[in-house]
Amino acid sequence: AQSVTQLGSHVSVSEGALVLLRCNYSSSVPPYLFWYVQYPNQGLQLLLKYTSAATLVKGINGFEAEFKKSETSFHLTKPSAHMSDAAEYFCAVSGNNNDMRFGAGTRLTVKP
Amino acid sequence: GAVVSQHPSWVICKSGTSVKIECRSLDFQATTMFWYRQFPKQSLMLMATSNEGSKATYEQGVEKDKFLINHASLTLSTLTVTSAHPEDSSFYICSVADSWTQYFGPGTRLLVL
């Protein structure tokens, strides 16, 4: 069975500060890992994905994530937070059968 | 990635009525679509996997007779909430799968009075 755990249900940063959202996974097969962003009353937008190619994955809006097998982690980072980054972020894991499991989500607040 | 639409975006109905939600894949032929529901401030919960031309696969605890899913074409899947009750009020989101990646629709907010 596959699962992800997001550490911290709420993260608050100042505008211009580093954003770090943590995600650890559990998978019995090589995982496919994803980060999605959700704005209020909207669906999920794909930020980036890891599918066994490069371990450092760059996504949209300046976000990136690094797959670390030894730590079973896939943390999401952005060097400088912008007000528009305030949203809910979900980490997800998928296997060969497209069955995707989501973390509980992390709400990012950006302070001016 | 695939572009997915949902209709309607909002629906309010009376208790006991049925509501149909459409999920369309606009630029991708989707053999598999997924239906999720999301309660306020919670994560997504997979309800069922919709397979084109065959019966949907429901997650444990999801009533298949209450949440009817039809995937009649490669671009359209529908979710019908039958005899809706206030506890069915939620945010329903569909997605399509393309090479292990899911692309999501904008969601449908259902309020049952």
mmCIF file of C-alpha atoms in Angstrom:
data_model
loop_
_atom_site.group_PDB
_atom_site.id
_atom_site.type_symbol
_atom_site.label_atom_id
_atom_site.label_comp_id
_atom_site.label_asym_id
_atom_site.label_seq_id
_atom_site.Cartn_x
_atom_site.Cartn_y
_atom_site.Cartn_z
ATOM 1 C CA ALA A 1 0.000 0.000 0.000
ATOM 2 C CA GLN A 2 1.130 3.531 -0.683
ATOM 3 C CA SER A 3 0.684 6.583 1.449
ATOM 4 C CA VAL A 4 2.067 10.036 2.053
ATOM 5 C CA THR A 5 2.366 12.057 5.220
ATOM 6 C CA GLN A 6 2.532 15.815 5.133
ATOM 7 C CA LEU A 7 4.224 17.287 8.166
ATOM 8 C CA GLY A 8 2.520 20.447 9.303
ATOM 9 C CA SER A 9 -1.084 21.229 8.483
ATOM 10 C CA HIS A 10 -0.306 24.930 8.410
ATOM 11 C CA VAL A 11 2.845 26.772 7.401
ATOM 12 C CA SER A 12 3.205 30.519 7.618
ATOM 13 C CA VAL A 13 6.035 32.474 5.977
ATOM 14 C CA SER A 14 6.773 36.085 5.232
ATOM 15 C CA GLU A 15 6.729 37.344 1.673
ATOM 16 C CA GLY A 16 10.172 36.790 0.171
ATOM 17 C CA ALA A 17 11.084 34.031 2.621
ATOM 18 C CA LEU A 18 11.865 30.413 1.811
ATOM 19 C CA VAL A 19 8.921 28.064 1.494
ATOM 20 C CA LEU A 20 9.423 24.480 2.698
ATOM 21 C CA LEU A 21 6.524 22.043 2.722
ATOM 22 C CA ARG A 22 7.346 18.556 3.924
ATOM 23 C CA CYS A 23 6.147 15.250 2.527
ATOM 24 C CA ASN A 24 7.232 11.715 3.367
ATOM 25 C CA TYR A 25 6.026 8.705 1.466
ATOM 26 C CA SER A 26 5.605 5.003 1.962
ATOM 27 C CA SER A 27 5.525 2.699 -1.032
ATOM 28 C CA SER A 28 6.249 -0.947 -1.723
ATOM 29 C CA VAL A 29 7.079 -0.166 -5.373
ATOM 30 C CA PRO A 30 9.026 2.666 -6.956
ATOM 31 C CA PRO A 31 6.683 5.590 -6.454
ATOM 32 C CA TYR A 32 5.445 8.357 -8.628
ATOM 33 C CA LEU A 33 5.195 11.487 -6.492
ATOM 34 C CA PHE A 34 3.279 14.676 -7.049
ATOM 35 C CA TRP A 35 2.612 18.070 -5.569
ATOM 36 C CA TYR A 36 -0.662 19.803 -6.284
ATOM 37 C CA VAL A 37 -1.919 23.241 -5.296
ATOM 38 C CA GLN A 38 -5.553 24.092 -4.573
ATOM 39 C CA TYR A 39 -6.952 27.592 -4.373
ATOM 40 C CA PRO A 40 -10.297 28.160 -2.619
ATOM 41 C CA ASN A 41 -13.259 26.567 -4.363
ATOM 42 C CA GLN A 42 -11.109 25.257 -7.169
ATOM 43 C CA GLY A 43 -9.771 21.925 -8.324
ATOM 44 C CA LEU A 44 -6.191 20.798 -7.957
ATOM 45 C CA GLN A 45 -3.444 22.116 -10.198
ATOM 46 C CA LEU A 46 -0.343 20.048 -10.811
ATOM 47 C CA LEU A 47 2.796 21.815 -9.589
ATOM 48 C CA LEU A 48 5.335 19.114 -10.357
ATOM 49 C CA LYS A 49 5.869 15.381 -10.467
ATOM 50 C CA TYR A 50 8.598 12.808 -9.949
ATOM 51 C CA THR A 51 8.479 9.775 -12.226
ATOM 52 C CA SER A 52 11.911 8.168 -11.667
ATOM 53 C CA ALA A 53 13.921 10.511 -13.845
ATOM 54 C CA ALA A 54 15.885 13.357 -12.254
ATOM 55 C CA THR A 55 15.628 13.469 -8.472
ATOM 56 C CA LEU A 56 15.384 17.266 -8.443
ATOM 57 C CA VAL A 57 12.170 18.250 -10.111
ATOM 58 C CA LYS A 58 11.312 21.769 -11.171
ATOM 59 C CA GLY A 59 7.712 22.813 -11.475
ATOM 60 C CA ILE A 60 5.583 25.804 -12.193
ATOM 61 C CA ASN A 61 5.563 29.103 -10.295
ATOM 62 C CA GLY A 62 9.171 28.653 -9.142
ATOM 63 C CA PHE A 63 8.555 25.545 -7.045
ATOM 64 C CA GLU A 64 10.823 22.542 -6.963
ATOM 65 C CA ALA A 65 11.034 19.274 -5.049
ATOM 66 C CA GLU A 66 13.768 16.751 -4.409
ATOM 67 C CA PHE A 67 13.189 13.009 -4.260
ATOM 68 C CA LYS A 68 15.319 11.450 -1.517
ATOM 69 C CA LYS A 69 14.930 7.703 -1.422
ATOM 70 C CA SER A 70 17.094 7.294 1.690
ATOM 71 C CA GLU A 71 14.797 9.648 3.594
ATOM 72 C CA THR A 72 11.576 8.614 1.788
ATOM 73 C CA SER A 73 10.930 12.299 1.323
ATOM 74 C CA PHE A 74 9.703 14.608 -1.402
ATOM 75 C CA HIS A 75 9.722 18.084 0.130
ATOM 76 C CA LEU A 76 8.483 21.089 -1.814
ATOM 77 C CA THR A 77 10.481 24.319 -1.801
ATOM 78 C CA LYS A 78 10.429 27.780 -3.254
ATOM 79 C CA PRO A 79 13.255 30.272 -2.598
ATOM 80 C CA SER A 80 11.067 33.342 -2.242
ATOM 81 C CA ALA A 81 7.400 33.299 -1.278
ATOM 82 C CA HIS A 82 4.891 35.493 -3.042
ATOM 83 C CA MET A 83 1.495 36.518 -1.761
ATOM 84 C CA SER A 84 -0.115 34.577 -4.600
ATOM 85 C CA ASP A 85 1.426 31.355 -3.242
ATOM 86 C CA ALA A 86 -1.074 31.305 -0.382
ATOM 87 C CA ALA A 87 -3.123 28.150 -0.936
ATOM 88 C CA GLU A 88 -3.553 24.530 0.107
ATOM 89 C CA TYR A 89 -0.832 22.152 -1.039
ATOM 90 C CA PHE A 90 -1.236 18.409 -1.407
ATOM 91 C CA CYS A 91 1.431 15.777 -1.766
ATOM 92 C CA ALA A 92 0.362 12.584 -3.535
ATOM 93 C CA VAL A 93 1.778 9.183 -4.414
ATOM 94 C CA SER A 94 0.769 6.897 -7.249
ATOM 95 C CA GLY A 95 1.721 3.433 -8.359
ATOM 96 C CA ASN A 96 1.484 1.598 -11.630
ATOM 97 C CA ASN A 97 -2.292 1.378 -11.481
ATOM 98 C CA ASN A 98 -2.927 5.156 -11.405
ATOM 99 C CA ASP A 99 -4.300 4.782 -7.883
ATOM 100 C CA MET A 100 -3.345 8.078 -6.274
ATOM 101 C CA ARG A 101 -3.275 8.704 -2.539
ATOM 102 C CA PHE A 102 -3.148 12.180 -1.079
ATOM 103 C CA GLY A 103 -1.711 13.646 2.048
ATOM 104 C CA ALA A 104 -3.850 15.632 4.425
ATOM 105 C CA GLY A 105 -2.715 18.901 2.922
ATOM 106 C CA THR A 106 -0.715 21.882 4.133
ATOM 107 C CA ARG A 107 -2.169 25.351 4.166
ATOM 108 C CA LEU A 108 0.423 27.959 3.256
ATOM 109 C CA THR A 109 -0.080 31.476 4.527
ATOM 110 C CA VAL A 110 2.117 34.287 3.242
ATOM 111 C CA LYS A 111 2.433 37.373 5.413
ATOM 112 C CA PRO A 112 3.189 40.762 3.873
ATOM 113 C CA GLY B 1 -1.467 18.139 -19.311
ATOM 114 C CA ALA B 2 -5.069 17.198 -19.904
ATOM 115 C CA VAL B 3 -7.745 19.861 -19.567
ATOM 116 C CA VAL B 4 -10.795 18.811 -17.573
ATOM 117 C CA SER B 5 -14.097 20.605 -17.128
ATOM 118 C CA GLN B 6 -16.987 20.002 -14.776
ATOM 119 C CA HIS B 7 -20.585 21.084 -14.954
ATOM 120 C CA PRO B 8 -22.219 22.534 -13.011
ATOM 121 C CA SER B 9 -19.757 24.377 -10.788
ATOM 122 C CA TRP B 10 -22.454 24.974 -8.179
ATOM 123 C CA VAL B 11 -25.711 23.174 -7.494
ATOM 124 C CA ILE B 12 -28.300 23.585 -4.770
ATOM 125 C CA CYS B 13 -31.058 21.025 -4.526
ATOM 126 C CA LYS B 14 -33.770 19.855 -2.192
ATOM 127 C CA SER B 15 -33.394 16.739 -0.117
ATOM 128 C CA GLY B 16 -34.645 13.666 -1.967
ATOM 129 C CA THR B 17 -33.853 14.883 -5.456
ATOM 130 C CA SER B 18 -31.135 13.562 -7.766
ATOM 131 C CA VAL B 19 -28.257 15.598 -9.105
ATOM 132 C CA LYS B 20 -26.040 14.838 -12.094
ATOM 133 C CA ILE B 21 -22.486 16.156 -12.363
ATOM 134 C CA GLU B 22 -20.610 15.981 -15.648
ATOM 135 C CA CYS B 23 -16.878 15.601 -16.061
ATOM 136 C CA ARG B 24 -15.394 16.210 -19.499
ATOM 137 C CA SER B 25 -11.891 15.622 -20.783
ATOM 138 C CA LEU B 26 -11.501 18.385 -23.350
ATOM 139 C CA ASP B 27 -8.268 17.433 -25.085
ATOM 140 C CA PHE B 28 -7.520 13.878 -24.059
ATOM 141 C CA GLN B 29 -9.243 10.558 -24.553
ATOM 142 C CA ALA B 30 -9.642 9.274 -21.054
ATOM 143 C CA THR B 31 -10.214 5.572 -20.561
ATOM 144 C CA THR B 32 -10.054 6.153 -16.820
ATOM 145 C CA MET B 33 -11.532 8.957 -14.784
ATOM 146 C CA PHE B 34 -11.698 9.349 -11.029
ATOM 147 C CA TRP B 35 -14.294 10.875 -8.740
ATOM 148 C CA TYR B 36 -13.362 12.410 -5.406
ATOM 149 C CA ARG B 37 -15.206 14.240 -2.700
ATOM 150 C CA GLN B 38 -13.688 16.785 -0.397
ATOM 151 C CA PHE B 39 -15.084 18.089 2.871
ATOM 152 C CA PRO B 40 -14.094 21.539 4.132
ATOM 153 C CA LYS B 41 -10.476 21.777 5.197
ATOM 154 C CA GLN B 42 -9.878 18.113 4.409
ATOM 155 C CA SER B 43 -8.047 16.151 1.789
ATOM 156 C CA LEU B 44 -9.554 14.413 -1.220
ATOM 157 C CA MET B 45 -11.281 11.108 -0.702
ATOM 158 C CA LEU B 46 -11.440 8.785 -3.698
ATOM 159 C CA MET B 47 -14.992 7.631 -4.301
ATOM 160 C CA ALA B 48 -14.687 5.589 -7.451
ATOM 161 C CA THR B 49 -12.732 4.864 -10.575
ATOM 162 C CA SER B 50 -14.691 5.276 -13.767
ATOM 163 C CA ASN B 51 -13.744 3.061 -16.680
ATOM 164 C CA GLU B 52 -14.962 3.788 -20.201
ATOM 165 C CA GLY B 53 -17.392 1.153 -21.365
ATOM 166 C CA SER B 54 -17.472 -0.817 -18.139
ATOM 167 C CA LYS B 55 -18.722 -0.590 -14.584
ATOM 168 C CA ALA B 56 -17.095 1.777 -12.172
ATOM 169 C CA THR B 57 -14.993 0.513 -9.300
ATOM 170 C CA TYR B 58 -16.117 1.948 -5.969
ATOM 171 C CA GLU B 59 -14.018 2.455 -2.880
ATOM 172 C CA GLN B 60 -14.985 0.681 0.283
ATOM 173 C CA GLY B 61 -17.799 2.444 2.071
ATOM 174 C CA VAL B 62 -19.094 4.290 -0.986
ATOM 175 C CA GLU B 63 -22.650 3.308 -1.883
ATOM 176 C CA LYS B 64 -22.722 2.473 -5.565
ATOM 177 C CA ASP B 65 -26.516 2.694 -5.722
ATOM 178 C CA LYS B 66 -26.398 6.198 -4.320
ATOM 179 C CA PHE B 67 -23.517 7.511 -6.384
ATOM 180 C CA LEU B 68 -24.161 6.318 -9.921
ATOM 181 C CA ILE B 69 -21.263 6.659 -12.316
ATOM 182 C CA ASN B 70 -21.501 6.396 -16.079
ATOM 183 C CA HIS B 71 -18.499 6.610 -18.390
ATOM 184 C CA ALA B 72 -20.123 6.269 -21.774
ATOM 185 C CA SER B 73 -17.419 7.863 -23.886
ATOM 186 C CA LEU B 74 -13.719 8.658 -23.780
ATOM 187 C CA THR B 75 -14.461 12.279 -22.960
ATOM 188 C CA LEU B 76 -17.399 12.165 -20.571
ATOM 189 C CA SER B 77 -18.087 10.658 -17.178
ATOM 190 C CA THR B 78 -21.112 11.504 -15.068
ATOM 191 C CA LEU B 79 -21.757 11.196 -11.359
ATOM 192 C CA THR B 80 -25.385 11.118 -10.255
ATOM 193 C CA VAL B 81 -26.149 11.588 -6.596
ATOM 194 C CA THR B 82 -29.486 9.867 -6.123
ATOM 195 C CA SER B 83 -31.956 10.863 -3.438
ATOM 196 C CA ALA B 84 -29.564 13.446 -2.111
ATOM 197 C CA HIS B 85 -29.516 14.290 1.579
ATOM 198 C CA PRO B 86 -27.836 17.132 3.472
ATOM 199 C CA GLU B 87 -24.923 14.862 4.421
ATOM 200 C CA ASP B 88 -24.134 14.514 0.702
ATOM 201 C CA SER B 89 -23.289 18.215 0.596
ATOM 202 C CA SER B 90 -19.658 18.396 -0.398
ATOM 203 C CA PHE B 91 -17.175 19.428 -3.065
ATOM 204 C CA TYR B 92 -16.962 16.824 -5.831
ATOM 205 C CA ILE B 93 -13.893 16.738 -8.064
ATOM 206 C CA CYS B 94 -13.135 14.534 -11.044
ATOM 207 C CA SER B 95 -9.822 13.785 -12.682
ATOM 208 C CA VAL B 96 -8.412 12.028 -15.709
ATOM 209 C CA ALA B 97 -5.307 9.887 -15.689
ATOM 210 C CA ASP B 98 -2.504 10.256 -18.235
ATOM 211 C CA SER B 99 0.673 8.251 -17.641
ATOM 212 C CA TRP B 100 0.313 7.991 -13.860
ATOM 213 C CA THR B 101 -0.507 11.679 -13.578
ATOM 214 C CA GLN B 102 -3.989 12.900 -12.712
ATOM 215 C CA TYR B 103 -5.380 16.154 -14.011
ATOM 216 C CA PHE B 104 -8.285 17.605 -12.113
ATOM 217 C CA GLY B 105 -11.451 19.423 -12.986
ATOM 218 C CA PRO B 106 -12.447 22.642 -11.214
ATOM 219 C CA GLY B 107 -14.888 20.857 -8.920
ATOM 220 C CA THR B 108 -18.623 20.995 -8.256
ATOM 221 C CA ARG B 109 -20.008 22.328 -4.999
ATOM 222 C CA LEU B 110 -23.203 20.505 -4.006
ATOM 223 C CA LEU B 111 -25.484 21.868 -1.320
ATOM 224 C CA VAL B 112 -28.475 19.780 -0.338
ATOM 225 C CA LEU B 113 -31.138 21.601 1.639
#
